[in-house]
XYZ file of C-alpha atoms in Angstrom:
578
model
C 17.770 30.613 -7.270
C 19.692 28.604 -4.749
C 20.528 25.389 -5.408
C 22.326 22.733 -2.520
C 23.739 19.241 -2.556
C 24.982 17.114 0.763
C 28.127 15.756 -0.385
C 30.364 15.199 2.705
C 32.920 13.701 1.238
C 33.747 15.853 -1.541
C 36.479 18.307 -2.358
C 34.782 19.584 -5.022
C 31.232 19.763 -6.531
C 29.684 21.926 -9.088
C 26.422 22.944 -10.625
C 25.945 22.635 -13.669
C 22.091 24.554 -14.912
C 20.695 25.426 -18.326
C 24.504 24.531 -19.769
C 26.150 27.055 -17.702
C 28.635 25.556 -14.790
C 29.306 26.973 -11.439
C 31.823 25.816 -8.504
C 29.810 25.397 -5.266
C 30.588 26.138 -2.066
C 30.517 24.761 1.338
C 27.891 26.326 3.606
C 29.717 27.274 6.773
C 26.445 26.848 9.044
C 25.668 23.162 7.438
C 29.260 20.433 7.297
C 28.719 18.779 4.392
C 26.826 21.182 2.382
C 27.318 22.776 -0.755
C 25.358 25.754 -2.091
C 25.462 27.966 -5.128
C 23.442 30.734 -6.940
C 21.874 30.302 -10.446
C 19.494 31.925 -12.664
C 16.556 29.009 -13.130
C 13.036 28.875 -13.876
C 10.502 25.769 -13.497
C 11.794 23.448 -16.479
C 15.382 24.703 -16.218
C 17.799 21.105 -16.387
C 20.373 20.883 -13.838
C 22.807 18.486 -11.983
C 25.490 17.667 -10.158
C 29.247 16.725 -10.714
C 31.302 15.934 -7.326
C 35.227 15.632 -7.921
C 35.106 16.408 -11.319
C 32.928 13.313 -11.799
C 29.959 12.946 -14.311
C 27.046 15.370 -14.097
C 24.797 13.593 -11.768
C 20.722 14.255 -11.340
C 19.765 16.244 -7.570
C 19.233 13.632 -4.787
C 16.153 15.783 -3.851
C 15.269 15.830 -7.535
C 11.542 17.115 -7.829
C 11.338 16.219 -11.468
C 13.369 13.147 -14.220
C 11.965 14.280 -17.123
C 14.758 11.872 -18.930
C 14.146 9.248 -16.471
C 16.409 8.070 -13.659
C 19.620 9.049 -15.545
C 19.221 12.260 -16.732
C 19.168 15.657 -15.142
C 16.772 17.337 -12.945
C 14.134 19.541 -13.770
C 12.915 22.684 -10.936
C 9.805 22.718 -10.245
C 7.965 25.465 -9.304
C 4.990 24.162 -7.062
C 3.684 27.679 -6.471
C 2.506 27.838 -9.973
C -0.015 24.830 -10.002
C -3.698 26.983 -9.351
C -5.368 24.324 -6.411
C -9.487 24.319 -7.643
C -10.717 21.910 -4.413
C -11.059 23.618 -1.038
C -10.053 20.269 1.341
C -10.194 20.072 4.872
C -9.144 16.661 4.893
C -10.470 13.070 5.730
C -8.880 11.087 8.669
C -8.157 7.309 9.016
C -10.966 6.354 11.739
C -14.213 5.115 9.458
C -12.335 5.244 5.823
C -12.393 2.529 3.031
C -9.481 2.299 1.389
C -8.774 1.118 -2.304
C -5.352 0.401 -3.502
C -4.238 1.188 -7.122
C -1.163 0.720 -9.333
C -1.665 3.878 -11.940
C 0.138 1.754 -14.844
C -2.201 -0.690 -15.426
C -5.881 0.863 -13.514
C -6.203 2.033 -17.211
C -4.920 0.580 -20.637
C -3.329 4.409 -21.075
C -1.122 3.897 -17.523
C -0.858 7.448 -16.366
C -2.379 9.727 -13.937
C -4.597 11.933 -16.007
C -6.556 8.366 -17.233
C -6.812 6.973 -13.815
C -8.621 10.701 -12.823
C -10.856 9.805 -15.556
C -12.305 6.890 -13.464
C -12.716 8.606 -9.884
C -16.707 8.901 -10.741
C -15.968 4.782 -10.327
C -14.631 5.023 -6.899
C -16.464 7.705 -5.589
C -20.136 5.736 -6.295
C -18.442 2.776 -5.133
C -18.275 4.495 -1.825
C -14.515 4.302 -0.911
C -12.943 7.072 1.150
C -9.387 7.414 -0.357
C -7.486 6.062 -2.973
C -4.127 4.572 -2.132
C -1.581 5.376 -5.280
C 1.440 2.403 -5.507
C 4.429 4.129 -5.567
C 5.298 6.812 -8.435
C 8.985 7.518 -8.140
C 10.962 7.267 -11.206
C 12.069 4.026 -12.233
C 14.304 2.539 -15.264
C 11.835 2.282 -18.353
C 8.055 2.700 -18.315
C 5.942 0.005 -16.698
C 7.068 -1.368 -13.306
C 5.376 -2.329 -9.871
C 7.376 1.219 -8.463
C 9.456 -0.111 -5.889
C 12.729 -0.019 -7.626
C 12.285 3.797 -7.803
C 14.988 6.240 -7.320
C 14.639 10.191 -7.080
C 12.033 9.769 -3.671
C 10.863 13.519 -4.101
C 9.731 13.090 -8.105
C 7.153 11.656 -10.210
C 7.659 8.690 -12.728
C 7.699 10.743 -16.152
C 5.165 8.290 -18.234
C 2.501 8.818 -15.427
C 2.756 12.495 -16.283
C 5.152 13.927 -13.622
C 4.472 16.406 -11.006
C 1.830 18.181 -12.619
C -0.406 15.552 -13.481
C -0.282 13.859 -9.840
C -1.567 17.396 -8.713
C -4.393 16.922 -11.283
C -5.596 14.155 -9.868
C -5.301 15.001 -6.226
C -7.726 17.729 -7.468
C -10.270 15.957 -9.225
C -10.215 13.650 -6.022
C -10.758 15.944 -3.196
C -13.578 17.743 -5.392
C -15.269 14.087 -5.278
C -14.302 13.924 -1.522
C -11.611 11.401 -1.592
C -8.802 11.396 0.014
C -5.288 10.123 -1.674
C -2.886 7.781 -0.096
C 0.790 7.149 -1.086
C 3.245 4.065 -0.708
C 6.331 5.228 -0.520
C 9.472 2.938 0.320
C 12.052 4.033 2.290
C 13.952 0.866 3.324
C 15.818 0.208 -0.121
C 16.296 2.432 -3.651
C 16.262 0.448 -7.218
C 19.584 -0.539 -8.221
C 19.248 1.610 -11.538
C 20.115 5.287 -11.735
C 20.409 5.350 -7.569
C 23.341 7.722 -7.874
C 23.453 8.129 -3.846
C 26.501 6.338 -2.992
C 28.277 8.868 -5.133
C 26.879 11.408 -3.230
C 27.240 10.680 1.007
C 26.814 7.593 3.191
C 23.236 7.123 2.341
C 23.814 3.351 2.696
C 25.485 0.897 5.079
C 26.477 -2.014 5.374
C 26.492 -2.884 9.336
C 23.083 -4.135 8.166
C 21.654 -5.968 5.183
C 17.963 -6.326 3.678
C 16.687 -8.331 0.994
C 17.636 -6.051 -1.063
C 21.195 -5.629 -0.413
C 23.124 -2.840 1.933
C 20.389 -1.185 4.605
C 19.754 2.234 4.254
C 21.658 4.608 7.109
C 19.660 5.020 9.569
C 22.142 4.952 12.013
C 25.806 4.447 11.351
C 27.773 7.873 10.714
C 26.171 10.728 8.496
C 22.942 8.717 9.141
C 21.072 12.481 10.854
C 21.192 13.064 7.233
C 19.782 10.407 5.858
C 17.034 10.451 8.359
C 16.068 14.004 7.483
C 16.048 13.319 3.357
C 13.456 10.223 4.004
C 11.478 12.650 6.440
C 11.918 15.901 4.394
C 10.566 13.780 1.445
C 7.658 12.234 3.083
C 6.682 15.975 4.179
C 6.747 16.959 0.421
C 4.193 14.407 -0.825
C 1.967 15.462 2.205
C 2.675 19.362 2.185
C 3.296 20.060 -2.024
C 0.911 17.734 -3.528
C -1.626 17.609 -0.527
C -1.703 14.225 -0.164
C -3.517 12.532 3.288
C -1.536 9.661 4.084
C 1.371 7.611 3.557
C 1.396 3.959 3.237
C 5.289 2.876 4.177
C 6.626 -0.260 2.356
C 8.247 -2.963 4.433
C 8.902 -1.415 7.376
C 10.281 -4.611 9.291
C 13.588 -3.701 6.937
C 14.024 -0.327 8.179
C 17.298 -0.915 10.041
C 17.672 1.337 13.172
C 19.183 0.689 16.320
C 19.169 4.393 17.499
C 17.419 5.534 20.728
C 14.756 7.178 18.884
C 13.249 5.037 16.250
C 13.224 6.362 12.591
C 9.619 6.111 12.845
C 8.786 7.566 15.946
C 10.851 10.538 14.411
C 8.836 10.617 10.910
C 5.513 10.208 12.937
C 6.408 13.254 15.059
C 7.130 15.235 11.976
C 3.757 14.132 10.454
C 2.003 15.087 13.338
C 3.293 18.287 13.551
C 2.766 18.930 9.727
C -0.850 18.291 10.116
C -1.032 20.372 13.135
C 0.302 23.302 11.278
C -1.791 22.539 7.908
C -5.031 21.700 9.814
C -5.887 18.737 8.366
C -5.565 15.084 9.013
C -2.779 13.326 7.901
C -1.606 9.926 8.818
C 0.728 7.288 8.108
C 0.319 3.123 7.093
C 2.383 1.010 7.668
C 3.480 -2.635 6.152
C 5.049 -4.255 8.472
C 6.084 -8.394 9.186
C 6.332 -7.768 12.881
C 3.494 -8.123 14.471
C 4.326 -5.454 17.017
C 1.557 -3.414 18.395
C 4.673 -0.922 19.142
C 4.511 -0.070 16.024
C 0.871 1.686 16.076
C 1.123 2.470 19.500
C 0.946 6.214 20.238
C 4.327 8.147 21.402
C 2.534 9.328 24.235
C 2.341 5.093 25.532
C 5.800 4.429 24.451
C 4.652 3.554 20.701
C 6.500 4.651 17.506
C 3.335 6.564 16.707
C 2.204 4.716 13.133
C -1.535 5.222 12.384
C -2.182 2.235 11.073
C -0.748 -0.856 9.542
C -1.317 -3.517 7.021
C -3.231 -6.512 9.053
C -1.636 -10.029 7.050
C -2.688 -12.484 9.808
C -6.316 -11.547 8.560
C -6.014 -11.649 4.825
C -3.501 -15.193 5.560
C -6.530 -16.258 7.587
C -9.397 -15.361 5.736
C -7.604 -17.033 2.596
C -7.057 -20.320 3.783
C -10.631 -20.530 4.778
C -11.158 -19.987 1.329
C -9.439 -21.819 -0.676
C -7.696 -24.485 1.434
C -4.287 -23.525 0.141
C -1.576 -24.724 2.866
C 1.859 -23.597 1.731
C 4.567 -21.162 2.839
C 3.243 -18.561 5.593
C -0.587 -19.968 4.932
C 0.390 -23.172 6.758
C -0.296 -22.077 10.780
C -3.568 -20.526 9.389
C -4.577 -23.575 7.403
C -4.606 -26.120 10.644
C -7.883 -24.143 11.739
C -8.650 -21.393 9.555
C -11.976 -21.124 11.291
C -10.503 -20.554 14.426
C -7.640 -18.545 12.933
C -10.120 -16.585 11.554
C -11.511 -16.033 14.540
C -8.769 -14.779 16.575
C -7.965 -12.203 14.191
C -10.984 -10.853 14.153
C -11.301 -10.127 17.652
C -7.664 -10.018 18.453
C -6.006 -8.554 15.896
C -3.193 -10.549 15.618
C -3.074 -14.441 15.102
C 0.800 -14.701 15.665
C 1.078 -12.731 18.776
C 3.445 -14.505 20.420
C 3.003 -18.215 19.200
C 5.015 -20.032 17.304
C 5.582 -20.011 13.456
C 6.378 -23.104 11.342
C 6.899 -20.521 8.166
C 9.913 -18.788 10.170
C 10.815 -21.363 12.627
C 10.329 -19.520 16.074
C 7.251 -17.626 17.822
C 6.588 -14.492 16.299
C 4.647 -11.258 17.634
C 3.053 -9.792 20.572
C -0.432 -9.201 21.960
C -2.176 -6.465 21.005
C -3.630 -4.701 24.096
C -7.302 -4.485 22.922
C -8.194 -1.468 25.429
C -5.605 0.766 23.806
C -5.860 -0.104 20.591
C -8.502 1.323 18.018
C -9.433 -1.296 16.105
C -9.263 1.216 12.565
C -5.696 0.916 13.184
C -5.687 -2.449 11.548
C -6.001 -2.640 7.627
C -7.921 -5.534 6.687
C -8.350 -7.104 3.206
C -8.464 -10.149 0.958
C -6.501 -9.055 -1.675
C -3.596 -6.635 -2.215
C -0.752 -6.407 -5.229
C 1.342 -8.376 -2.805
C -1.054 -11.209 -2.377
C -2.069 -11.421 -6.240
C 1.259 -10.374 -7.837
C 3.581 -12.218 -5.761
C 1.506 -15.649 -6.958
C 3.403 -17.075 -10.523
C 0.544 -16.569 -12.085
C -0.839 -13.638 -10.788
C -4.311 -14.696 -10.397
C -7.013 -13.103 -8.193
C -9.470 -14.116 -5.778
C -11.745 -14.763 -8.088
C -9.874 -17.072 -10.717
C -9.448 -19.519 -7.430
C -12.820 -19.600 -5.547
C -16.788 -19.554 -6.318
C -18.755 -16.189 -6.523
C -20.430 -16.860 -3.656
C -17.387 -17.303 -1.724
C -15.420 -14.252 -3.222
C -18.568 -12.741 -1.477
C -17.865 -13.952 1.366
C -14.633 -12.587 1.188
C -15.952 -9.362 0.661
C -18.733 -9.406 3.743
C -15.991 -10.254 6.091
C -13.383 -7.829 4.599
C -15.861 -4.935 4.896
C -18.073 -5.415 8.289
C -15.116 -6.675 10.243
C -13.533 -4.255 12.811
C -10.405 -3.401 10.809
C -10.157 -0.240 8.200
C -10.938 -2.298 4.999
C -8.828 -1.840 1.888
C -9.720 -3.021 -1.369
C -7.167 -3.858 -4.825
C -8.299 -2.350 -7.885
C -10.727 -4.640 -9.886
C -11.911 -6.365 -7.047
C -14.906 -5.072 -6.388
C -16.205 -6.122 -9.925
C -14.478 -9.707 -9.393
C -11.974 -8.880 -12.625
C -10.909 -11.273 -14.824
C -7.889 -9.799 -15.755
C -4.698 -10.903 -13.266
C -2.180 -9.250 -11.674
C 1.101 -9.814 -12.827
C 5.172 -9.375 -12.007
C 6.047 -6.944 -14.852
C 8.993 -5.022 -14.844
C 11.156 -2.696 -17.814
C 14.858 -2.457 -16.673
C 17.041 -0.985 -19.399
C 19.821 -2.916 -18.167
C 20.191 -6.430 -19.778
C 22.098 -7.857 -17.099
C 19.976 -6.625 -14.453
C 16.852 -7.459 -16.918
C 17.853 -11.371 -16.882
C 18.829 -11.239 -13.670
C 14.852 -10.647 -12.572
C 14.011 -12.863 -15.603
C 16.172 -15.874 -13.963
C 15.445 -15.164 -10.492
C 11.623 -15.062 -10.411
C 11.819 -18.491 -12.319
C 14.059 -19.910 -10.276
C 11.857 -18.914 -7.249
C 8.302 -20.695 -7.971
C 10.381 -23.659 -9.550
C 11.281 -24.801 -6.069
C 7.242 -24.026 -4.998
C 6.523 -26.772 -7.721
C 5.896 -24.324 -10.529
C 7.513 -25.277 -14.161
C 9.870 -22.233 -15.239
C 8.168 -22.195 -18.489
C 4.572 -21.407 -16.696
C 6.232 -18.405 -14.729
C 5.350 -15.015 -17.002
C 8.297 -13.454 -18.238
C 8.503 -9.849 -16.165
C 10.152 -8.322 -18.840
C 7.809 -8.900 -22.285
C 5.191 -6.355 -22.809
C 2.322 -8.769 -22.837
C 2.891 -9.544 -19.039
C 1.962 -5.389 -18.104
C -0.349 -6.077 -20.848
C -2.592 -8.728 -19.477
C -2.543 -6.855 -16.309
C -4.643 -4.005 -16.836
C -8.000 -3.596 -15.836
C -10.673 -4.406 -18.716
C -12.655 -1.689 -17.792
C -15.894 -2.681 -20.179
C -16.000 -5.655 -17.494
C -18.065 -3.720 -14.571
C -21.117 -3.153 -16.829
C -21.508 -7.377 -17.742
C -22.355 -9.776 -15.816
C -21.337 -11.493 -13.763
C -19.479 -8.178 -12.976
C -21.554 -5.973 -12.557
C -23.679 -8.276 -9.872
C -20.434 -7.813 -7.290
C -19.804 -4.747 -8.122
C -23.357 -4.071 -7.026
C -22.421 -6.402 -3.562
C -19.431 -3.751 -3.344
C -21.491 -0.908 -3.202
C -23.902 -2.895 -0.513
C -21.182 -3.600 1.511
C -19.618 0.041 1.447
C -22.790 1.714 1.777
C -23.701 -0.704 5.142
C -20.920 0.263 6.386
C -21.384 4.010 6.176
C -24.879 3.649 7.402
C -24.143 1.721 10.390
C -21.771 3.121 13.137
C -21.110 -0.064 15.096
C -19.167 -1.298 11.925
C -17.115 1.027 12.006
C -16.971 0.950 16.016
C -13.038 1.329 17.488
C -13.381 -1.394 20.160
C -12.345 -4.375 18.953
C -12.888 -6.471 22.317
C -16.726 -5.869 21.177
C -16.563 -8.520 18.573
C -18.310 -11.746 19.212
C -17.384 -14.697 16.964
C -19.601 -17.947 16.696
C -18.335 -20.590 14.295
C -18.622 -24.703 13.212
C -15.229 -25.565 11.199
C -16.636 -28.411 10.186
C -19.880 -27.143 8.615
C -17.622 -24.087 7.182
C -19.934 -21.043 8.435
C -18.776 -18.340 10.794
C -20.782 -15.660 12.606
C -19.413 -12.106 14.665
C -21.192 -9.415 16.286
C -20.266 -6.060 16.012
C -23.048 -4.240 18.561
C -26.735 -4.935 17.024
C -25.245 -5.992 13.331
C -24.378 -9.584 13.123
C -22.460 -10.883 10.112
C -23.033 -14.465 9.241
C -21.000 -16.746 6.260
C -21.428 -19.944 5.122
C -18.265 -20.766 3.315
C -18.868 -24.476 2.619
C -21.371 -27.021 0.321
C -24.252 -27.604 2.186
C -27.184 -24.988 3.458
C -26.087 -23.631 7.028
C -28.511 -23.184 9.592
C -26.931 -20.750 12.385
C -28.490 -19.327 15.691
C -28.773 -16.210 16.293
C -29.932 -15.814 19.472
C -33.075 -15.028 21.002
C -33.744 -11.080 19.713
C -35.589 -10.338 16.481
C -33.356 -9.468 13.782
C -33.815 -8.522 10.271
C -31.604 -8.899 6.757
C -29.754 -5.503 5.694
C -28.160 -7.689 2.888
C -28.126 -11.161 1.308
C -25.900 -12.497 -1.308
C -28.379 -14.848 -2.142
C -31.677 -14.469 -1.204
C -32.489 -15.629 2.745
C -35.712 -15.887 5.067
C -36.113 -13.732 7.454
C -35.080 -15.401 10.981
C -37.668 -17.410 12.973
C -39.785 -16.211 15.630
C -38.229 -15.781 19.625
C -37.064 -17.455 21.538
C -35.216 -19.275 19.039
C -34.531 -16.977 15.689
C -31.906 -18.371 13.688
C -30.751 -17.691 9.603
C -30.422 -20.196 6.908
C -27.352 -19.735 4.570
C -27.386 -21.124 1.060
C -24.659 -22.947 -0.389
C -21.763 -20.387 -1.316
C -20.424 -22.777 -3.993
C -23.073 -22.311 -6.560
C -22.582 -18.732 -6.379
């Protein structure tokens, strides 16, 4: 078997397989290259050493089975028997539902989250989007501290059991989604620096040193981040991507680090012939970003939509601090121009950051599915001290609101886990590092960071005890009680409304209309012949409609058919009741 490293710098490296050690040697068609022949099988352990240095794991390590530190593992993907025949399910018209595979199920791995895709498929979601799953330090973590970007976190059941569940999805006809973060590794067991300029430090993130995207040795780089994201796609036939932060991918190059992993998905689907596409999270606001190569764009699919869910939550709770505080003057009319222009900072100015932010989306270029749209995500829950959801800060009747606009609006939807039952379980910060120092230093930092939001230190969970991961898994004996099980039935409403009606899930987003009294709390849109109508405040709402007859496809509570022409209009219960 041939084994390679990229170690540019070295004068020496070795391989070290199975116990037995072998010099390497530089591969004259490759600078920077080392390469060496060893017997190996899938299983066998090897590793590393440059300059005589400790054996280190494989950067392009396709199995930990010791964790972060140890050695790598080959894996042999030809030996995992596929069962589902898949063609594939594109972007346009899905419902996505996002998932952290440590705490969907009490048991936290892979094989126990398969055992609940008869959930998502009646629910009527499209693909499941799987948080990351490199390895990490320890055994319960959000994932994006992971190391090793072409391996699976050993306690969700490695490489084999992702496989297993990419199976049992596509046989239920759901697609799988995967964030993966390419603008910073964890700080534990990244052995990189040891190994080439995978880092620099012309530019800095929140995180510390940028990754090299383009000082010296960054072509490299560049091609491990892209050779990775090709593996998930190609080797575990995944569908998508979902890229973390990419605002912090550093890159002042001529062609964009995107635009160059974009091309390389493109082509990959091309030659697989099936749809594949890539999400991005992004703080920019730049319709660049999701514009096609072909009009200049970097070529994204998709990305995460925050204006709406910042938006849609200060409608909903009133809340007013931090990036919520443009949204909250007018949420109403926030509200409004998100849904029907994508964006709400698109150029304006933004008190949160201190200077205008974004640019106008051009609505007759850009499909409106290329938006994600939700009210909740593990951002917007976990990042809160507490970790509480939606539903632990508003009525039912509003969290159904929520839900209404989340899934008729023009964006692709995407759901968290629990939501669509209204959980009562939260969503906390958890983490496992192995290192004490690096342990306390979360511990400290997280404390120190709601105390000057107003929170006391000693209300802020701990990240590191075991009853933090604890109270954040799903109680899955919740969905079958009430009140549960009433919005899980909404859910399904929702979902299945949205399936059976193409102009909700219609590209042109300069087709919404939006109606709405701030004052009174109820909004209305149009979306071709379906009209969506909320009343988020305390009183009855009494909203016109128009003068064409129009039925109810759905009511949270129950409502009157409109009046007679000329004049129909719909009545709206208080939400607050629920």
């Amino acid at each position: 078997m041939q084994f390679e490293v990229w170690a540019p710098g070295a004068g020496r490296v070795t391989l070290e397989c199975d116990g037995v050690t072998r010099a390497m040697e530089r591969d004259g068609q490759r600078p920077g290259w080392w390469c060496a022949e060893a017997e190996a099988r899938d299983g066998s352990r090897y590793g590393f050493a440059v300059d005589d240095g400790p054996v280190l794991p494989d950067p392009r390590s396709r199995r930990q089975p010791d964790g972060p530190d140890g050695l790598s593992a080959v894996v042999d993907h030809g030996r995992y028997a596929w069962r589902a025949e898949w063609a594939g399910r594109p972007l346009p018209g899905a419902v996505l539902y996002e998932l952290h595979v440590g705490t969907f199920t009490r048991e936290g791995t892979l094989d126990a989250a398969a055992n609940r895709l008869d959930h998502l498929a009646g629910l009527g979601v499209t693909h499941v989007e799987l948080m990351p799953l490199c390895p990490f330090p320890g055994r319960h973590g959000w994932g994006y501290e992971g190391v090793s970007l072409w391996a699976v976190h050993e306690p969700y059941g490695g490489p084999e059991a992702l496989k297993r569940f990419v199976d049992r999805a596509h046989e239920r006809g759901l697609g799988v989604v995967l964030d993966v973060v390419h603008n910073h590794l964890g700080p534990s067991g990244n052995y990189l620096p040891v190994f080439g300029p995978y880092f620099t430090d012309t530019h800095h993130t929140p995180w510390g040193v940028a990754v090299n995207l383009d000082a010296p040795g960054s072509d490299e780089v560049r091609a491990y981040l892209v050779e990775s994201a090709l593996a998930w796609l190609r080797d575990y036939r995944l569908d998508g991507l979902r890229l973390d932060a990419v605002h912090a991918l550093v890159d002042t190059r001529a062609c964009h680090f995107l635009e160059e992993l974009s091309t390389a998905v493109d082509t990959l689907a091309a030659d697989l012939d099936r749809p594949l596409f890539l999400i991005a999270e992004s703080d920019l606001n730049d319709p660049r970003i999701i514009t096609p190569r072909a009009e200049g764009g970097l070529g994204v699919h998709a990305q995460w939509n925050d204006d709406f869910h910042h938006a849609l939550h200060a409608a909903l709770t009133g809340e007013s601090q931090g990036y919520y505080a443009d949204f909250a003057r007018d949420p109403f009319a926030a509200l409004a121009k998100t849904l029907t222009r994508g964006y709400f900072h698109d150029g304006t100015w933004s008190s949160f950051r201190g200077r205008g932010h974004g640019r106008p989306l051009d609505r007759s270029r850009t499909a409106a599915h290329r938006l994600t749209g939700y009210s909740q995500t593990h951002d917007q829950v976990g990042n809160r001290a507490q970790g509480d959801r939606l539903a632990a800060l508003v009525s039912p009747g509003l969290a159904a609101c929520a839900a209404t606009l989340t899934l008729t609006a023009p964006f692709t939807p995407m759901l968290f886990m629990g939501e669509e039952w209204a959980a009562g379980t939260p969503w906390q910060f958890f983490t496992d590092h192995t290192d004490p120092e690096l342990a306390e230093a979360v511990r400290s930092g997280r404390r120190r960071e709601f105390a000057a939001h107003g929170w006391k230190e000693e209300d802020v969970p701990d990240p590191q005890d075991p009853a933090t991961h604890e109270r954040s898994c799903l109680d899955w004996s919740e969905p079958e009680r009430r009140p549960h099980a009433r919005v899980l039935d909404w859910y399904r409403r929702l979902i299945a409304l949205r399936a059976e009606h193409p102009d909700l899930t219609d590209p042109d987003l300069a087709d919404t209309r939006v109606a709405y009294d701030g004052e009174a709390r109820w909004l209305a849109f149009r979306r071709g012949d379906v009209r969506v109508v909320v009343n988020l405040g305390t009183e009855p709402a009494q909203i016109p409609l128009g003068g064409r007859p129009a039925r109810v496809l759905a009511a949270w509570d129950p409502v009157e058919a409109p009046g007679p022409v000329p004049y129909p209009h719909l009545t709206l219960p208080t939400t607050e009741g629920g």
